[in-house]
Amino acid sequence: MSTIKNEKYEAVIGLEVHAQLLTKTKAFAAVSPEYGGAPNSQITPLCLGHPGTLPVLNENLVRYTIKMGLATQCKISEKSIFARKNYFYPDLPKGYQISQYETPICYDGHILIELEDYDKRIGITRIHMEEDAGKSIHDQDPYHTLIDLNRAGTPLIEIVSEPDMRTPQEAYAYLKKIRQIVQYLEVCDGNMEEGSLRCDANVSIRPRGQKELGTRTELKNMNSFRNVERAITFEIERQIELVESGGEVIQQTLLWDPNKLETRKMRSKEEAHDYRYFPEPDIPPIIVHAELLEEINSELPELPDVRFTRFVNELGLSEEDSVTLTDNRPLADYFERTISELNEPKAIANVILTEVLRVLNENSFTIDSFPISPSDLAQLISLKMSDKINSTAMQSIFNEMLITDESPVKIAERLNLMQVSDSNFIEPIIENVIESNPDEVSRFKEGKKALIGFFIGEVMKQSKGKANPKQVKEMVLSKLEDS
Ligand code: ADP
Ligand code: MG
């Protein structure tokens, strides 16, 4: 991905991120918002906008939003209200979306993003609650547009950033961080491809040194992290070229075309909706008491930044390893469950970062369905660290553990892989090797000390890998000195 380095202009980026919450029921109706059901199977008269139906606020919508607010250092409004955002669209049968307008429940927060050479704080303007609309389906019937209202009323939060980002890479890092936090909090699954995390990007440019913001465009329809970075890069370049050739940026909404890799016009400011927001009369104000805040605060998990710092400072892991291990909560949990069985953080981190992640990547499954339990993994590593098995055996046992439930010790015994440290077993082998290689023995004695590797290798071969190499080395050395 190209980094835009323009001496004359600087880009300004602000993101609006929508996250679909993992509540059991919809925002205002007792029906599941889960994705994937048969069309219109998860609806109530309320989702259809029938007259006389009344919304009932899902308490978890409030709790999850506050969680996200606390995790991003936001202030929490003691009192906030819902508002109606009015517009007409077939997938919105009520004719309005319930959202928050003037008083978002969370405001004035920030998160920290890490880039290759620097860290940066990005302000969060607000986080508010709202409901999703239904879905129009254009590709199933040649003559008609079909409507699926399963998604209508799905609880969302909208996280609005300050215009604090200056490069597409910063926007990318910001979005990744937001996803990591919602996933740690378990309030959203963070899946951009399925649309449970969506991002609109506001982009403008200005001459370097200028304080005022330039006119912005808003980019929509980017359903992957890469596309967000690409679309912003494209848009910054487009705006610079436009201004350089004497043109002017017009405030408008642009759609990203992932196939053509370009943005195209959706609507201009003149065509923008006037939503005629007004307070939602059917839902009482949301009052957040200090006790509720305290309760939610106490439920917060350790967040990724804190966990990262602890892994580096207390467990002595490298920053790079700690980044990977704290990337997602289940992986970090798996790692910590393993070290609770065997207090060897570095050795365990090594195996997880190489062997375990390799298996996960190759089979595209997540750590949740990884077949080896933390305690079995701990046992395997402990066998290796106490020299009961060698590295080759460890690899074979690991592979076997992926397909059976047997314990590492059982597997080692069954496959006859336990190292033997019994000198009665090793000694005759060493004697045999020394006797059958007189040339090597005399060269060793003349000073070719590197031949030690040859002798150890031969002994290991004849013991079928079962001898303990450290012990073999000691015994070979003393035998050669004696002989
Ligand atoms: P709206 O609700 O009309 O989209 P907001 O004023 O709430 O507008 O801003 C939405 C997003 O646009 C915010 O993330 C904000 O940081 C960003 N933004 C506002 N002005 C600019 C600008 N000139 N350039 C880039 N981003 C901007
Ligand atoms: Mg907007």
Short mmCIF file of C-alpha atoms and ligand atoms in Angstrom, two decimals:
data_model
loop_
_atom_site.label_atom_id
_atom_site.label_comp_id
_atom_site.label_asym_id
_atom_site.label_seq_id
_atom_site.Cartn_x
_atom_site.Cartn_y
_atom_site.Cartn_z
CA MET A 1 0.00 0.00 0.00
CA SER A 2 1.49 3.31 -1.05
CA THR A 3 2.01 5.96 1.57
CA ILE A 4 1.00 9.35 0.33
CA LYS A 5 3.84 11.79 0.78
CA ASN A 6 2.77 15.15 -0.45
CA GLU A 7 4.84 18.17 0.56
CA LYS A 8 2.09 20.61 -0.11
CA TYR A 9 -1.05 18.97 1.25
CA GLU A 10 -2.03 17.07 4.33
CA ALA A 11 -5.05 14.78 4.54
CA VAL A 12 -7.62 14.87 7.34
CA ILE A 13 -9.69 11.77 8.09
CA GLY A 14 -12.53 11.09 10.51
CA LEU A 15 -14.30 7.74 10.75
CA GLU A 16 -17.85 6.78 11.61
CA VAL A 17 -17.96 3.14 12.64
CA HIS A 18 -21.16 1.14 13.11
CA ALA A 19 -20.96 -1.96 15.25
CA GLN A 20 -23.76 -4.49 15.47
CA LEU A 21 -24.21 -5.53 19.09
CA LEU A 22 -24.34 -9.16 20.16
CA THR A 23 -27.46 -8.80 22.27
CA LYS A 24 -29.87 -11.76 22.36
CA THR A 25 -32.81 -9.63 21.25
CA LYS A 26 -33.33 -6.57 19.09
CA ALA A 27 -33.03 -2.99 20.32
CA PHE A 28 -36.73 -2.53 21.03
CA ALA A 29 -38.41 -5.90 20.37
CA ALA A 30 -38.13 -9.36 21.94
CA VAL A 31 -36.88 -11.21 18.88
CA SER A 32 -33.42 -12.46 17.88
CA PRO A 33 -31.32 -10.21 15.65
CA GLU A 34 -29.05 -13.11 14.71
CA TYR A 35 -27.79 -13.08 11.14
CA GLY A 36 -28.70 -15.80 8.63
CA GLY A 37 -32.33 -16.72 9.36
CA ALA A 38 -34.89 -17.25 6.57
CA PRO A 39 -36.10 -13.86 5.28
CA ASN A 40 -38.67 -12.21 7.55
CA SER A 41 -38.58 -15.04 10.08
CA GLN A 42 -37.26 -12.82 12.89
CA ILE A 43 -39.77 -10.01 13.03
CA THR A 44 -42.58 -8.74 15.24
CA PRO A 45 -45.35 -6.26 14.43
CA LEU A 46 -43.02 -3.58 15.84
CA CYS A 47 -40.29 -4.44 13.28
CA LEU A 48 -42.98 -3.99 10.60
CA GLY A 49 -43.90 -0.57 11.94
CA HIS A 50 -47.48 -1.54 12.68
CA PRO A 51 -49.51 1.26 14.23
CA GLY A 52 -50.07 0.86 17.93
CA THR A 53 -46.88 -1.09 18.61
CA LEU A 54 -44.55 0.38 21.20
CA PRO A 55 -40.80 -0.02 21.56
CA VAL A 56 -39.33 -1.47 24.77
CA LEU A 57 -35.69 -0.59 25.32
CA ASN A 58 -33.30 -3.56 25.58
CA GLU A 59 -31.26 -2.93 28.71
CA ASN A 60 -28.22 -4.66 27.23
CA LEU A 61 -28.15 -2.16 24.39
CA VAL A 62 -27.46 0.48 27.04
CA ARG A 63 -25.01 -1.68 28.98
CA TYR A 64 -22.96 -2.71 25.93
CA THR A 65 -22.75 0.88 24.73
CA ILE A 66 -21.57 2.08 28.13
CA LYS A 67 -18.99 -0.72 28.14
CA MET A 68 -17.60 0.55 24.86
CA GLY A 69 -17.69 4.10 26.18
CA LEU A 70 -15.74 3.20 29.32
CA ALA A 71 -13.23 1.16 27.30
CA THR A 72 -12.55 4.22 25.13
CA GLN A 73 -12.23 6.71 28.03
CA CYS A 74 -15.55 8.40 27.17
CA LYS A 75 -17.65 10.45 29.51
CA ILE A 76 -21.05 8.89 30.09
CA SER A 77 -24.15 11.09 29.98
CA GLU A 78 -26.23 10.88 33.12
CA LYS A 79 -29.27 11.53 31.00
CA SER A 80 -29.65 11.01 27.29
CA ILE A 81 -32.59 10.54 24.97
CA PHE A 82 -33.45 8.76 21.76
CA ALA A 83 -34.46 10.70 18.67
CA ARG A 84 -36.34 9.89 15.50
CA LYS A 85 -34.39 10.28 12.29
CA ASN A 86 -37.03 10.57 9.60
CA TYR A 87 -36.60 9.36 6.04
CA PHE A 88 -38.48 7.24 3.59
CA TYR A 89 -37.05 4.01 2.34
CA PRO A 90 -38.72 0.65 1.65
CA ASP A 91 -36.58 -1.19 4.21
CA LEU A 92 -37.67 1.22 6.94
CA PRO A 93 -41.39 0.59 7.43
CA LYS A 94 -41.82 2.99 10.36
CA GLY A 95 -40.57 5.90 8.26
CA TYR A 96 -37.96 6.77 10.85
CA GLN A 97 -34.94 5.25 12.51
CA ILE A 98 -34.61 5.43 16.27
CA SER A 99 -31.20 6.93 17.02
CA GLN A 100 -29.59 9.47 19.31
CA TYR A 101 -28.91 12.97 18.12
CA GLU A 102 -28.15 15.81 20.48
CA THR A 103 -27.33 13.79 23.58
CA PRO A 104 -25.25 10.70 22.77
CA ILE A 105 -24.86 8.38 25.75
CA CYS A 106 -21.03 8.44 25.48
CA TYR A 107 -18.83 11.36 24.40
CA ASP A 108 -15.36 12.83 24.52
CA GLY A 109 -13.17 9.74 24.67
CA HIS A 110 -10.05 8.52 22.88
CA ILE A 111 -8.04 5.46 21.93
CA LEU A 112 -4.36 4.89 21.30
CA ILE A 113 -3.20 3.55 17.94
CA GLU A 114 0.23 2.11 17.23
CA LEU A 115 1.99 2.64 13.94
CA GLU A 116 5.39 1.42 12.89
CA ASP A 117 7.34 4.42 14.17
CA TYR A 118 4.96 6.20 16.51
CA ASP A 119 1.87 5.97 18.70
CA LYS A 120 -0.99 8.41 18.40
CA ARG A 121 -4.08 9.30 20.34
CA ILE A 122 -7.30 9.55 18.33
CA GLY A 123 -10.26 11.36 19.82
CA ILE A 124 -13.70 9.79 19.98
CA THR A 125 -16.34 12.48 19.58
CA ARG A 126 -19.30 10.35 20.56
CA ILE A 127 -20.77 6.88 20.73
CA HIS A 128 -24.49 6.66 20.35
CA MET A 129 -27.10 3.93 20.19
CA GLU A 130 -29.39 3.30 17.24
CA GLU A 131 -31.29 0.60 15.40
CA ASP A 132 -30.50 -0.89 12.00
CA ALA A 133 -32.87 -0.87 9.01
CA GLY A 134 -34.00 -3.92 7.01
CA LYS A 135 -32.45 -5.04 3.75
CA SER A 136 -33.61 -4.60 0.16
CA ILE A 137 -32.80 -7.57 -2.04
CA HIS A 138 -32.34 -6.73 -5.72
CA ASP A 139 -30.90 -9.93 -7.14
CA GLN A 140 -33.48 -12.62 -6.42
CA ASP A 141 -36.44 -11.60 -8.55
CA PRO A 142 -36.00 -10.15 -12.05
CA TYR A 143 -38.90 -7.71 -11.69
CA HIS A 144 -39.18 -6.88 -8.03
CA THR A 145 -37.14 -5.67 -5.14
CA LEU A 146 -37.71 -7.92 -2.14
CA ILE A 147 -37.49 -6.79 1.47
CA ASP A 148 -36.08 -8.78 4.37
CA LEU A 149 -36.85 -7.14 7.70
CA ASN A 150 -34.88 -9.53 9.92
CA ARG A 151 -32.23 -6.86 10.38
CA ALA A 152 -34.75 -4.10 11.16
CA GLY A 153 -34.27 -3.09 14.77
CA THR A 154 -30.89 -4.78 15.23
CA PRO A 155 -29.02 -2.81 17.90
CA LEU A 156 -26.08 -0.76 16.70
CA ILE A 157 -23.63 1.64 18.17
CA GLU A 158 -22.11 4.39 16.07
CA ILE A 159 -18.61 5.42 17.09
CA VAL A 160 -17.67 8.81 15.66
CA SER A 161 -14.01 9.85 15.70
CA GLU A 162 -12.54 13.32 15.76
CA PRO A 163 -10.90 14.34 12.46
CA ASP A 164 -7.56 13.32 13.99
CA MET A 165 -6.17 10.92 11.41
CA ARG A 166 -3.73 12.10 8.75
CA THR A 167 -2.95 9.01 6.66
CA PRO A 168 -4.79 5.94 5.37
CA GLN A 169 -2.50 3.86 7.59
CA GLU A 170 -3.69 5.70 10.68
CA ALA A 171 -7.30 5.12 9.65
CA TYR A 172 -6.54 1.43 9.17
CA ALA A 173 -4.86 1.18 12.59
CA TYR A 174 -7.76 3.02 14.21
CA LEU A 175 -10.33 0.68 12.72
CA LYS A 176 -8.32 -2.39 13.77
CA LYS A 177 -8.11 -1.03 17.30
CA ILE A 178 -11.85 -0.39 17.44
CA ARG A 179 -12.48 -3.94 16.27
CA GLN A 180 -10.04 -5.35 18.80
CA ILE A 181 -11.78 -3.48 21.62
CA VAL A 182 -15.34 -4.49 20.66
CA GLN A 183 -14.16 -8.08 20.38
CA TYR A 184 -12.41 -7.98 23.76
CA LEU A 185 -15.60 -6.57 25.28
CA GLU A 186 -17.60 -9.24 23.44
CA VAL A 187 -20.15 -6.63 22.41
CA CYS A 188 -19.70 -7.17 18.63
CA ASP A 189 -18.13 -9.94 16.55
CA GLY A 190 -16.26 -7.38 14.45
CA ASN A 191 -16.86 -9.11 11.13
CA MET A 192 -16.50 -6.48 8.39
CA GLU A 193 -17.22 -8.87 5.53
CA GLU A 194 -20.59 -9.82 7.01
CA GLY A 195 -21.34 -6.21 7.89
CA SER A 196 -21.38 -6.45 11.67
CA LEU A 197 -18.69 -3.77 11.62
CA ARG A 198 -19.12 -1.01 9.05
CA CYS A 199 -17.10 2.08 8.41
CA ASP A 200 -17.73 5.39 6.64
CA ALA A 201 -14.70 7.58 6.09
CA ASN A 202 -14.74 11.37 5.90
CA VAL A 203 -11.79 12.71 3.95
CA SER A 204 -10.50 16.19 3.20
CA ILE A 205 -7.20 17.81 2.33
CA ARG A 206 -5.67 21.14 3.26
CA PRO A 207 -2.41 22.95 2.57
CA ARG A 208 0.13 22.00 5.23
CA GLY A 209 0.12 24.54 8.02
CA GLN A 210 -3.49 25.59 7.48
CA LYS A 211 -5.70 25.32 10.57
CA GLU A 212 -9.17 25.24 9.04
CA LEU A 213 -10.43 21.95 7.70
CA GLY A 214 -11.00 21.53 3.97
CA THR A 215 -14.29 20.45 2.42
CA ARG A 216 -14.81 16.76 3.05
CA THR A 217 -16.28 13.89 1.14
CA GLU A 218 -17.80 10.85 2.82
CA LEU A 219 -16.85 7.39 1.57
CA LYS A 220 -19.19 4.45 1.95
CA ASN A 221 -19.37 0.79 1.01
CA MET A 222 -15.96 -0.44 2.09
CA ASN A 223 -16.47 -3.91 3.46
CA SER A 224 -12.94 -4.84 4.42
CA PHE A 225 -9.99 -3.27 6.19
CA ARG A 226 -7.97 -3.23 2.97
CA ASN A 227 -10.77 -1.48 1.13
CA VAL A 228 -10.96 1.23 3.78
CA GLU A 229 -7.25 1.92 3.36
CA ARG A 230 -7.44 1.74 -0.44
CA ALA A 231 -10.53 3.94 -0.73
CA ILE A 232 -9.04 6.65 1.50
CA THR A 233 -5.76 6.53 -0.44
CA PHE A 234 -7.63 6.86 -3.72
CA GLU A 235 -9.75 9.71 -2.41
CA ILE A 236 -6.83 11.73 -1.04
CA GLU A 237 -5.04 11.44 -4.39
CA ARG A 238 -8.20 12.40 -6.26
CA GLN A 239 -8.71 15.50 -4.12
CA ILE A 240 -5.08 16.60 -4.48
CA GLU A 241 -5.17 16.21 -8.26
CA LEU A 242 -8.48 18.04 -8.41
CA VAL A 243 -7.26 21.00 -6.39
CA GLU A 244 -3.91 21.09 -8.17
CA SER A 245 -5.66 21.33 -11.52
CA GLY A 246 -7.67 24.32 -10.35
CA GLY A 247 -10.79 22.47 -9.27
CA GLU A 248 -12.62 22.50 -5.95
CA VAL A 249 -13.69 19.61 -3.71
CA ILE A 250 -17.48 19.40 -3.41
CA GLN A 251 -19.04 18.04 -0.25
CA GLN A 252 -20.63 14.78 -1.31
CA THR A 253 -21.10 11.12 -0.50
CA LEU A 254 -19.04 8.70 -2.58
CA LEU A 255 -19.35 4.95 -3.01
CA TRP A 256 -16.24 2.82 -3.14
CA ASP A 257 -16.24 0.38 -6.03
CA PRO A 258 -14.10 -2.57 -4.91
CA ASN A 259 -13.85 -3.94 -8.47
CA LYS A 260 -12.83 -0.78 -10.26
CA LEU A 261 -10.85 0.42 -7.21
CA GLU A 262 -12.31 3.91 -7.43
CA THR A 263 -14.95 6.07 -5.77
CA ARG A 264 -18.05 7.33 -7.53
CA LYS A 265 -20.68 9.85 -6.65
CA MET A 266 -23.72 8.76 -4.64
CA ARG A 267 -25.24 12.10 -3.63
CA SER A 268 -24.13 15.69 -3.16
CA LYS A 269 -24.82 18.01 -0.26
CA GLU A 270 -27.81 19.51 -2.05
CA GLU A 271 -29.38 16.08 -2.29
CA ALA A 272 -28.61 15.26 1.33
CA HIS A 273 -31.57 14.33 3.53
CA ASP A 274 -33.07 16.65 6.03
CA TYR A 275 -33.88 14.13 8.70
CA ARG A 276 -36.04 16.40 10.82
CA TYR A 277 -34.79 14.84 14.02
CA PHE A 278 -37.09 15.08 17.00
CA PRO A 279 -37.19 13.41 20.43
CA GLU A 280 -38.58 9.87 20.41
CA PRO A 281 -41.78 10.17 22.43
CA ASP A 282 -42.25 6.43 23.08
CA ILE A 283 -39.02 5.77 24.99
CA PRO A 284 -38.26 7.48 28.30
CA PRO A 285 -34.89 9.20 28.80
CA ILE A 286 -31.98 6.92 29.68
CA ILE A 287 -30.76 7.71 33.17
CA VAL A 288 -27.36 6.27 34.09
CA HIS A 289 -26.84 6.06 37.85
CA ALA A 290 -23.41 5.91 39.46
CA GLU A 291 -24.12 2.34 40.69
CA LEU A 292 -24.80 1.15 37.16
CA LEU A 293 -21.56 2.71 35.96
CA GLU A 294 -19.63 1.06 38.75
CA GLU A 295 -21.22 -2.28 38.03
CA ILE A 296 -20.38 -2.10 34.32
CA ASN A 297 -16.89 -0.87 35.09
CA SER A 298 -16.29 -3.89 37.29
CA GLU A 299 -17.38 -6.19 34.45
CA LEU A 300 -14.83 -4.81 32.00
CA PRO A 301 -12.18 -7.33 30.97
CA GLU A 302 -8.52 -6.42 30.92
CA LEU A 303 -8.20 -4.45 27.71
CA PRO A 304 -5.66 -5.23 24.99
CA ASP A 305 -3.29 -2.31 25.71
CA VAL A 306 -3.09 -3.17 29.41
CA ARG A 307 -2.67 -6.84 28.69
CA PHE A 308 0.08 -6.09 26.18
CA THR A 309 2.00 -4.02 28.74
CA ARG A 310 1.63 -6.75 31.34
CA PHE A 311 2.93 -9.42 28.93
CA VAL A 312 5.98 -7.27 28.21
CA ASN A 313 6.72 -6.07 31.74
CA GLU A 314 5.65 -8.98 33.91
CA LEU A 315 6.07 -12.00 31.67
CA GLY A 316 9.21 -10.73 29.95
CA LEU A 317 7.91 -11.33 26.43
CA SER A 318 9.06 -9.27 23.48
CA GLU A 319 6.79 -6.49 22.20
CA GLU A 320 6.34 -8.29 18.91
CA ASP A 321 5.26 -11.54 20.58
CA SER A 322 2.99 -9.67 22.97
CA VAL A 323 1.25 -7.89 20.09
CA THR A 324 0.44 -11.21 18.45
CA LEU A 325 -0.59 -12.95 21.66
CA THR A 326 -2.96 -10.13 22.69
CA ASP A 327 -4.36 -9.68 19.19
CA ASN A 328 -7.56 -11.40 20.23
CA ARG A 329 -8.89 -12.28 23.63
CA PRO A 330 -9.39 -16.05 23.14
CA LEU A 331 -5.76 -16.45 22.04
CA ALA A 332 -4.47 -14.42 24.99
CA ASP A 333 -6.73 -16.45 27.31
CA TYR A 334 -5.44 -19.72 25.87
CA PHE A 335 -1.87 -18.57 26.43
CA GLU A 336 -2.62 -17.55 30.01
CA ARG A 337 -4.41 -20.80 30.80
CA THR A 338 -1.33 -22.65 29.59
CA ILE A 339 1.05 -20.62 31.74
CA SER A 340 -1.19 -21.19 34.74
CA GLU A 341 -0.35 -24.92 34.32
CA LEU A 342 3.35 -24.41 33.65
CA ASN A 343 5.08 -21.19 34.58
CA GLU A 344 7.27 -20.91 31.49
CA PRO A 345 5.87 -17.93 29.55
CA LYS A 346 8.64 -17.72 26.96
CA ALA A 347 8.71 -21.40 26.06
CA ILE A 348 4.92 -21.49 25.86
CA ALA A 349 4.74 -18.29 23.82
CA ASN A 350 7.23 -19.83 21.40
CA VAL A 351 5.16 -22.94 20.81
CA ILE A 352 1.91 -20.98 20.47
CA LEU A 353 3.38 -18.42 18.10
CA THR A 354 4.92 -21.03 15.84
CA GLU A 355 3.17 -24.41 16.04
CA VAL A 356 -0.29 -23.46 17.28
CA LEU A 357 -0.71 -20.44 15.01
CA ARG A 358 0.57 -22.44 12.05
CA VAL A 359 -2.10 -25.09 12.59
CA LEU A 360 -4.79 -22.41 13.02
CA ASN A 361 -3.75 -20.67 9.81
CA GLU A 362 -3.44 -23.83 7.77
CA ASN A 363 -6.87 -25.07 8.82
CA SER A 364 -8.49 -21.64 9.13
CA PHE A 365 -9.96 -22.41 12.49
CA THR A 366 -9.86 -20.23 15.56
CA ILE A 367 -8.28 -20.96 18.91
CA ASP A 368 -11.75 -21.76 20.31
CA SER A 369 -11.87 -24.93 18.27
CA PHE A 370 -8.18 -25.80 18.61
CA PRO A 371 -8.08 -29.49 19.62
CA ILE A 372 -5.21 -29.34 22.14
CA SER A 373 -6.18 -28.16 25.62
CA PRO A 374 -3.96 -25.69 27.48
CA SER A 375 -3.11 -28.31 30.10
CA ASP A 376 -2.08 -30.89 27.49
CA LEU A 377 0.06 -28.31 25.75
CA ALA A 378 1.66 -27.43 29.08
CA GLN A 379 2.38 -31.10 29.70
CA LEU A 380 3.99 -31.49 26.30
CA ILE A 381 6.24 -28.48 26.82
CA SER A 382 7.15 -29.68 30.26
CA LEU A 383 8.22 -33.07 28.85
CA LYS A 384 10.55 -31.26 26.47
CA MET A 385 11.92 -28.88 29.09
CA SER A 386 12.75 -31.72 31.46
CA ASP A 387 14.55 -33.52 28.61
CA LYS A 388 12.16 -36.46 28.63
CA ILE A 389 11.61 -35.97 24.90
CA ASN A 390 13.69 -34.27 22.22
CA SER A 391 12.51 -31.68 19.66
CA THR A 392 11.76 -34.19 16.95
CA ALA A 393 9.67 -36.25 19.34
CA MET A 394 7.91 -33.11 20.53
CA GLN A 395 6.88 -32.33 16.97
CA SER A 396 5.55 -35.86 16.40
CA ILE A 397 3.63 -35.86 19.67
CA PHE A 398 2.18 -32.42 18.91
CA ASN A 399 0.94 -33.64 15.53
CA GLU A 400 -0.55 -36.74 17.14
CA MET A 401 -2.29 -34.63 19.79
CA LEU A 402 -4.14 -32.81 17.02
CA ILE A 403 -5.93 -36.01 16.11
CA THR A 404 -6.30 -37.99 19.33
CA ASP A 405 -7.38 -37.23 22.89
CA GLU A 406 -4.49 -39.13 24.42
CA SER A 407 -2.24 -37.28 26.83
CA PRO A 408 1.27 -36.34 25.62
CA VAL A 409 2.83 -38.85 28.02
CA LYS A 410 0.64 -41.67 26.71
CA ILE A 411 1.47 -40.76 23.14
CA ALA A 412 5.19 -40.59 23.91
CA GLU A 413 5.03 -44.05 25.48
CA ARG A 414 2.93 -45.53 22.71
CA LEU A 415 5.25 -44.20 20.01
CA ASN A 416 8.26 -45.12 22.09
CA LEU A 417 9.57 -41.57 22.08
CA MET A 418 10.54 -41.07 25.71
CA GLN A 419 14.20 -40.19 25.91
CA VAL A 420 16.33 -42.60 27.80
CA SER A 421 18.79 -41.12 30.25
CA ASP A 422 19.82 -44.53 31.51
CA SER A 423 23.58 -44.83 30.98
CA ASN A 424 23.32 -48.64 30.81
CA PHE A 425 21.31 -48.16 27.64
CA ILE A 426 23.54 -45.46 26.14
CA GLU A 427 26.98 -46.70 27.06
CA PRO A 428 27.16 -49.77 24.77
CA ILE A 429 25.98 -47.64 21.85
CA ILE A 430 28.72 -45.08 22.46
CA GLU A 431 31.34 -47.81 22.72
CA ASN A 432 30.15 -49.31 19.48
CA VAL A 433 30.33 -45.93 17.68
CA ILE A 434 33.83 -45.25 18.95
CA GLU A 435 35.08 -48.70 17.94
CA SER A 436 33.68 -48.59 14.45
CA ASN A 437 35.05 -45.09 13.65
CA PRO A 438 38.79 -45.19 14.49
CA ASP A 439 39.70 -42.54 11.86
CA GLU A 440 37.31 -40.01 13.33
CA VAL A 441 38.56 -40.81 16.81
CA SER A 442 42.18 -40.08 15.91
CA ARG A 443 41.28 -36.90 14.02
CA PHE A 444 39.29 -35.76 17.03
CA LYS A 445 42.29 -36.37 19.20
CA GLU A 446 44.51 -34.41 16.80
CA GLY A 447 42.30 -31.40 17.49
CA LYS A 448 39.33 -31.64 15.13
CA LYS A 449 36.92 -30.98 17.97
CA ALA A 450 34.03 -30.29 15.62
CA LEU A 451 33.78 -34.06 15.11
CA ILE A 452 31.91 -34.26 18.40
CA GLY A 453 28.77 -33.53 16.39
CA PHE A 454 29.42 -36.57 14.23
CA PHE A 455 29.72 -38.88 17.25
CA ILE A 456 26.58 -37.52 18.90
CA GLY A 457 24.71 -37.86 15.62
CA GLU A 458 25.73 -41.49 15.25
CA VAL A 459 24.71 -42.34 18.81
CA MET A 460 21.38 -40.58 18.37
CA LYS A 461 20.78 -42.50 15.15
CA GLN A 462 21.57 -45.87 16.70
CA SER A 463 19.40 -45.09 19.72
CA LYS A 464 16.58 -44.22 17.31
CA GLY A 465 16.43 -40.70 18.71
CA LYS A 466 15.70 -41.89 22.22
CA ALA A 467 18.95 -40.98 23.89
CA ASN A 468 19.17 -37.68 25.71
CA PRO A 469 21.54 -35.62 23.53
CA LYS A 470 22.96 -33.60 26.45
CA GLN A 471 23.85 -36.75 28.31
CA VAL A 472 25.25 -38.32 25.13
CA LYS A 473 27.55 -35.36 24.62
CA GLU A 474 28.94 -35.57 28.13
CA MET A 475 29.45 -39.32 27.92
CA VAL A 476 31.05 -39.21 24.45
CA LEU A 477 33.50 -36.50 25.57
CA SER A 478 34.62 -38.40 28.63
CA LYS A 479 34.92 -41.67 26.65
CA LEU A 480 37.05 -40.02 23.95
CA GLU A 481 39.31 -38.49 26.54
CA ASP A 482 39.75 -41.86 28.27
CA SER A 483 40.30 -43.92 25.12
P1 ADP B 1 -22.26 13.91 9.63
O1 ADP B 1 -23.07 13.40 10.76
O2 ADP B 1 -22.94 14.91 8.80
O3 ADP B 1 -21.65 12.85 8.79
P2 ADP B 1 -20.21 14.96 11.52
O4 ADP B 1 -19.90 16.42 11.65
O5 ADP B 1 -20.80 14.28 12.67
O6 ADP B 1 -21.04 14.79 10.20
O7 ADP B 1 -18.84 14.28 11.15
C1 ADP B 1 -18.73 12.99 10.80
C2 ADP B 1 -17.27 12.60 10.73
O8 ADP B 1 -16.56 13.42 9.82
C3 ADP B 1 -16.53 12.72 12.04
O9 ADP B 1 -15.78 11.52 12.18
C4 ADP B 1 -15.61 13.89 11.85
O10 ADP B 1 -14.41 13.73 12.56
C5 ADP B 1 -15.36 13.88 10.37
N1 ADP B 1 -15.07 15.18 9.78
C6 ADP B 1 -15.75 16.32 9.98
N2 ADP B 1 -15.22 17.31 9.22
C7 ADP B 1 -14.20 16.75 8.51
C8 ADP B 1 -13.28 17.25 7.54
N3 ADP B 1 -13.30 18.50 7.12
N4 ADP B 1 -12.39 16.39 7.02
C9 ADP B 1 -12.36 15.12 7.41
N5 ADP B 1 -13.19 14.60 8.32
C10 ADP B 1 -14.11 15.40 8.87
MG MG B 2 -21.82 10.99 8.38
#
